[in-house]
PDB file of C-alpha atoms in Angstrom:
ATOM      1  CA  MET F   1      -0.223 -10.278   4.496  1.00  0.00           C
ATOM      2  CA  LEU F   2      -2.650  -8.001   6.173  1.00  0.00           C
ATOM      3  CA  LEU F   3      -6.164  -6.814   5.403  1.00  0.00           C
ATOM      4  CA  LEU F   4      -7.328  -3.669   7.158  1.00  0.00           C
ATOM      5  CA  GLU F   5     -10.917  -2.421   7.201  1.00  0.00           C
ATOM      6  CA  ASN F   6     -12.072   1.148   7.468  1.00  0.00           C
ATOM      7  CA  PRO F   7     -14.068   1.389  10.699  1.00  0.00           C
ATOM      8  CA  VAL F   8     -17.550   2.515   9.722  1.00  0.00           C
ATOM      9  CA  THR F   9     -19.847   4.326  12.130  1.00  0.00           C
ATOM     10  CA  ASP F  10     -23.581   4.888  12.056  1.00  0.00           C
ATOM     11  CA  LEU F  11     -25.232   8.287  12.557  1.00  0.00           C
ATOM     12  CA  ASP F  12     -24.799   8.030  16.336  1.00  0.00           C
ATOM     13  CA  GLY F  13     -21.053   7.398  15.998  1.00  0.00           C
ATOM     14  CA  VAL F  14     -21.378   3.719  16.924  1.00  0.00           C
ATOM     15  CA  GLU F  15     -18.884   1.555  15.061  1.00  0.00           C
ATOM     16  CA  VAL F  16     -20.548  -0.835  12.623  1.00  0.00           C
ATOM     17  CA  ARG F  17     -18.298  -3.768  11.809  1.00  0.00           C
ATOM     18  CA  ASP F  18     -20.369  -5.475   9.124  1.00  0.00           C
ATOM     19  CA  ALA F  19     -20.965  -2.446   6.903  1.00  0.00           C
ATOM     20  CA  PHE F  20     -18.526  -3.829   4.332  1.00  0.00           C
ATOM     21  CA  THR F  21     -18.200  -7.476   3.513  1.00  0.00           C
ATOM     22  CA  THR F  22     -15.655  -9.060   1.276  1.00  0.00           C
ATOM     23  CA  GLU F  23     -14.275 -12.529   0.893  1.00  0.00           C
ATOM     24  CA  VAL F  24     -10.509 -12.653   0.824  1.00  0.00           C
ATOM     25  CA  LEU F  25      -8.625 -15.885   0.310  1.00  0.00           C
ATOM     26  CA  ILE F  26      -4.875 -16.375   0.288  1.00  0.00           C
ATOM     27  CA  GLY F  27      -3.953 -19.777  -1.047  1.00  0.00           C
ATOM     28  CA  GLY F  28      -7.457 -20.931  -0.109  1.00  0.00           C
ATOM     29  CA  VAL F  29      -7.183 -19.611   3.473  1.00  0.00           C
ATOM     30  CA  PRO F  30      -9.894 -17.065   4.401  1.00  0.00           C
ATOM     31  CA  VAL F  31      -8.654 -13.749   5.774  1.00  0.00           C
ATOM     32  CA  THR F  32     -10.875 -11.272   7.606  1.00  0.00           C
ATOM     33  CA  PRO F  33     -10.218  -7.602   8.455  1.00  0.00           C
ATOM     34  CA  HIS F  34      -7.349  -7.098  10.883  1.00  0.00           C
ATOM     35  CA  ASP F  35      -5.983 -10.606  10.284  1.00  0.00           C
ATOM     36  CA  HIS F  36      -2.255 -10.919   9.855  1.00  0.00           C
ATOM     37  CA  LEU F  37      -1.208 -13.989   7.927  1.00  0.00           C
ATOM     38  CA  CYS F  38       2.373 -15.164   7.610  1.00  0.00           C
ATOM     39  CA  VAL F  39       2.845 -17.113   4.382  1.00  0.00           C
ATOM     40  CA  PHE F  40       6.038 -19.071   3.803  1.00  0.00           C
ATOM     41  CA  PHE F  41       7.113 -19.801   0.267  1.00  0.00           C
ATOM     42  CA  ARG F  42      10.009 -21.437  -1.466  1.00  0.00           C
ATOM     43  CA  GLY F  43      11.167 -19.521  -4.523  1.00  0.00           C
ATOM     44  CA  ARG F  44       9.677 -16.757  -6.627  1.00  0.00           C
ATOM     45  CA  GLU F  45       7.260 -19.048  -8.484  1.00  0.00           C
ATOM     46  CA  GLU F  46       5.554 -20.099  -5.257  1.00  0.00           C
ATOM     47  CA  ARG F  47       5.602 -16.501  -3.968  1.00  0.00           C
ATOM     48  CA  ASP F  48       3.896 -15.300  -7.132  1.00  0.00           C
ATOM     49  CA  ARG F  49       1.291 -18.089  -6.981  1.00  0.00           C
ATOM     50  CA  LEU F  50       0.260 -16.848  -3.515  1.00  0.00           C
ATOM     51  CA  LEU F  51       0.881 -13.106  -3.683  1.00  0.00           C
ATOM     52  CA  LEU F  52      -0.248 -12.072  -7.159  1.00  0.00           C
ATOM     53  CA  PRO F  53      -3.889 -13.255  -6.818  1.00  0.00           C
ATOM     54  CA  TYR F  54      -4.117 -11.519  -3.418  1.00  0.00           C
ATOM     55  CA  LEU F  55      -3.003  -8.221  -4.955  1.00  0.00           C
ATOM     56  CA  ARG F  56      -5.011  -8.598  -8.193  1.00  0.00           C
ATOM     57  CA  ASP F  57      -8.213  -9.448  -6.300  1.00  0.00           C
ATOM     58  CA  GLY F  58      -7.684  -6.417  -4.095  1.00  0.00           C
ATOM     59  CA  LEU F  59      -7.176  -4.076  -7.048  1.00  0.00           C
ATOM     60  CA  ARG F  60     -10.268  -5.468  -8.790  1.00  0.00           C
ATOM     61  CA  ALA F  61     -12.263  -4.770  -5.611  1.00  0.00           C
ATOM     62  CA  GLY F  62     -10.920  -1.208  -5.402  1.00  0.00           C
ATOM     63  CA  HIS F  63      -8.686  -1.898  -2.413  1.00  0.00           C
ATOM     64  CA  ALA F  64      -5.420  -0.004  -2.128  1.00  0.00           C
ATOM     65  CA  CYS F  65      -2.510  -2.449  -1.916  1.00  0.00           C
ATOM     66  CA  LEU F  66       0.929  -2.027  -0.417  1.00  0.00           C
ATOM     67  CA  CYS F  67       3.626  -4.552  -1.198  1.00  0.00           C
ATOM     68  CA  VAL F  68       7.144  -4.323   0.160  1.00  0.00           C
ATOM     69  CA  THR F  69       9.382  -6.336  -2.135  1.00  0.00           C
ATOM     70  CA  ALA F  70      12.956  -7.495  -1.972  1.00  0.00           C
ATOM     71  CA  ASP F  71      15.328  -4.774  -3.164  1.00  0.00           C
ATOM     72  CA  GLY F  72      15.269  -4.356  -6.932  1.00  0.00           C
ATOM     73  CA  GLU F  73      11.932  -6.158  -7.407  1.00  0.00           C
ATOM     74  CA  SER F  74       9.231  -3.481  -7.035  1.00  0.00           C
ATOM     75  CA  SER F  75       8.936  -2.660 -10.753  1.00  0.00           C
ATOM     76  CA  ASP F  76       8.856  -6.388 -11.577  1.00  0.00           C
ATOM     77  CA  LEU F  77       6.014  -6.851  -9.086  1.00  0.00           C
ATOM     78  CA  VAL F  78       3.921  -4.107 -10.691  1.00  0.00           C
ATOM     79  CA  ARG F  79       4.537  -5.691 -14.111  1.00  0.00           C
ATOM     80  CA  LEU F  80       3.576  -9.167 -12.825  1.00  0.00           C
ATOM     81  CA  VAL F  81       0.410  -7.925 -11.106  1.00  0.00           C
ATOM     82  CA  GLY F  82      -0.656  -5.892 -14.120  1.00  0.00           C
ATOM     83  CA  GLU F  83      -3.147  -7.311 -16.596  1.00  0.00           C
ATOM     84  CA  PRO F  84      -4.677  -5.566 -19.635  1.00  0.00           C
ATOM     85  CA  ASP F  85      -7.923  -4.725 -17.802  1.00  0.00           C
ATOM     86  CA  LEU F  86      -6.421  -4.060 -14.372  1.00  0.00           C
ATOM     87  CA  ASP F  87      -5.565  -0.577 -13.104  1.00  0.00           C
ATOM     88  CA  THR F  88      -2.454  -0.826 -10.944  1.00  0.00           C
ATOM     89  CA  GLY F  89      -2.816   2.778  -9.799  1.00  0.00           C
ATOM     90  CA  LEU F  90      -3.857   1.612  -6.312  1.00  0.00           C
ATOM     91  CA  LEU F  91      -0.774  -0.624  -5.998  1.00  0.00           C
ATOM     92  CA  HIS F  92       2.083   0.889  -4.039  1.00  0.00           C
ATOM     93  CA  ALA F  93       5.178  -1.263  -4.520  1.00  0.00           C
ATOM     94  CA  THR F  94       8.202  -0.310  -2.490  1.00  0.00           C
ATOM     95  CA  GLU F  95      11.392  -2.046  -1.409  1.00  0.00           C
ATOM     96  CA  ALA F  96      12.905  -3.182   1.873  1.00  0.00           C
ATOM     97  CA  LYS F  97      15.645  -0.531   1.719  1.00  0.00           C
ATOM     98  CA  ASP F  98      12.949   2.165   1.597  1.00  0.00           C
ATOM     99  CA  THR F  99      10.728   0.727   4.328  1.00  0.00           C
ATOM    100  CA  TYR F 100      12.009  -1.940   6.724  1.00  0.00           C
ATOM    101  CA  LEU F 101      15.580  -0.659   6.526  1.00  0.00           C
ATOM    102  CA  SER F 102      15.086   3.022   5.673  1.00  0.00           C
ATOM    103  CA  ASP F 103      16.768   4.140   8.903  1.00  0.00           C
ATOM    104  CA  GLY F 104      19.817   1.975   8.133  1.00  0.00           C
ATOM    105  CA  ALA F 105      18.662  -0.800  10.452  1.00  0.00           C
ATOM    106  CA  PHE F 106      15.398  -2.565  11.143  1.00  0.00           C
ATOM    107  CA  SER F 107      13.169  -0.610  13.493  1.00  0.00           C
ATOM    108  CA  PRO F 108       9.819  -2.253  14.265  1.00  0.00           C
ATOM    109  CA  GLU F 109       8.444   1.043  15.589  1.00  0.00           C
ATOM    110  CA  SER F 110       9.455   2.932  12.460  1.00  0.00           C
ATOM    111  CA  MET F 111       7.929   0.312  10.159  1.00  0.00           C
ATOM    112  CA  LEU F 112       4.674   0.250  12.128  1.00  0.00           C
ATOM    113  CA  GLU F 113       4.529   4.059  11.970  1.00  0.00           C
ATOM    114  CA  ARG F 114       4.903   3.891   8.177  1.00  0.00           C
ATOM    115  CA  LEU F 115       2.177   1.256   7.887  1.00  0.00           C
ATOM    116  CA  ASP F 116      -0.082   3.266  10.185  1.00  0.00           C
ATOM    117  CA  GLY F 117       0.474   6.441   8.162  1.00  0.00           C
ATOM    118  CA  TRP F 118      -0.200   4.661   4.864  1.00  0.00           C
ATOM    119  CA  SER F 119      -3.347   2.950   6.096  1.00  0.00           C
ATOM    120  CA  THR F 120      -4.650   6.085   7.857  1.00  0.00           C
ATOM    121  CA  GLN F 121      -4.240   8.123   4.681  1.00  0.00           C
ATOM    122  CA  LEU F 122      -6.228   5.574   2.703  1.00  0.00           C
ATOM    123  CA  LEU F 123      -8.810   4.399   5.246  1.00  0.00           C
ATOM    124  CA  VAL F 124      -9.527   7.738   6.906  1.00  0.00           C
ATOM    125  CA  GLU F 125      -8.561  10.511   4.499  1.00  0.00           C
ATOM    126  CA  GLN F 126      -9.613   8.709   1.293  1.00  0.00           C
ATOM    127  CA  ALA F 127     -12.356   6.635   3.004  1.00  0.00           C
ATOM    128  CA  ARG F 128     -11.377   3.407   1.255  1.00  0.00           C
ATOM    129  CA  PRO F 129     -13.229   0.421   2.741  1.00  0.00           C
ATOM    130  CA  PHE F 130     -10.222  -1.941   2.760  1.00  0.00           C
ATOM    131  CA  VAL F 131      -6.482  -1.873   2.240  1.00  0.00           C
ATOM    132  CA  ARG F 132      -4.158  -4.823   1.764  1.00  0.00           C
ATOM    133  CA  ALA F 133      -0.505  -5.046   2.711  1.00  0.00           C
ATOM    134  CA  ALA F 134       2.127  -7.676   2.015  1.00  0.00           C
ATOM    135  CA  GLY F 135       5.844  -7.778   2.593  1.00  0.00           C
ATOM    136  CA  ASP F 136       8.633  -9.975   1.300  1.00  0.00           C
ATOM    137  CA  MET F 137      10.919 -10.687   4.244  1.00  0.00           C
ATOM    138  CA  SER F 138      13.825 -12.188   2.264  1.00  0.00           C
ATOM    139  CA  TRP F 139      15.947  -9.164   3.275  1.00  0.00           C
ATOM    140  CA  ILE F 140      16.009 -10.521   6.816  1.00  0.00           C
ATOM    141  CA  GLU F 141      18.277 -13.527   6.231  1.00  0.00           C
ATOM    142  CA  PRO F 142      21.670 -11.796   6.659  1.00  0.00           C
ATOM    143  CA  LEU F 143      20.436 -10.032   9.810  1.00  0.00           C
ATOM    144  CA  ILE F 144      19.235 -13.100  11.688  1.00  0.00           C
ATOM    145  CA  CYS F 145      20.736 -13.365  15.154  1.00  0.00           C
ATOM    146  CA  PRO F 146      19.130 -14.001  18.556  1.00  0.00           C
ATOM    147  CA  THR F 147      18.709 -10.284  19.362  1.00  0.00           C
ATOM    148  CA  PHE F 148      17.156  -9.476  15.989  1.00  0.00           C
ATOM    149  CA  VAL F 149      14.742 -12.396  16.187  1.00  0.00           C
ATOM    150  CA  ALA F 150      13.673 -11.348  19.685  1.00  0.00           C
ATOM    151  CA  ASP F 151      13.039  -7.762  18.474  1.00  0.00           C
ATOM    152  CA  LEU F 152      11.085  -9.008  15.478  1.00  0.00           C
ATOM    153  CA  LEU F 153       8.936 -11.363  17.529  1.00  0.00           C
ATOM    154  CA  SER F 154       8.189  -8.677  20.102  1.00  0.00           C
ATOM    155  CA  THR F 155       6.711  -6.394  17.420  1.00  0.00           C
ATOM    156  CA  ARG F 156       2.985  -5.995  17.921  1.00  0.00           C
ATOM    157  CA  HIS F 157       0.479  -3.899  16.046  1.00  0.00           C
ATOM    158  CA  GLY F 158      -2.379  -2.060  17.722  1.00  0.00           C
TER     159      GLY F 158
END
């Protein structure tokens, strides 16, 4: 899970880091802008206990949220996140086949370009103060081999 902050500048163009403050907790663990937190879960019930509050809190705060789900689960995620008083219009749920594996194979560069494009559109073009991203990595299991793991672990974001 990832929380990204819109860099805010003052009138002289100097970046001001504390212009927006928000408290974000995932399973009781505090997350600050630009943190990347890997959360392991066992089963959908535990996933939902950790992921749904993260997404709901973000939507309540006006944060755009991206969640990459296992294939076939994006509409279920939107339904699970939704509550009578919660607008899910800022929730973009997509699936592994359309993101991680959209080129037919996993490409760290391609996925990072997609994430960068999504966050740039929201943080820069729409001037949102924060965006949240989360991804279900269950699609990875059949692909695990030494080469794939090395590629995955070498992926770095700027």
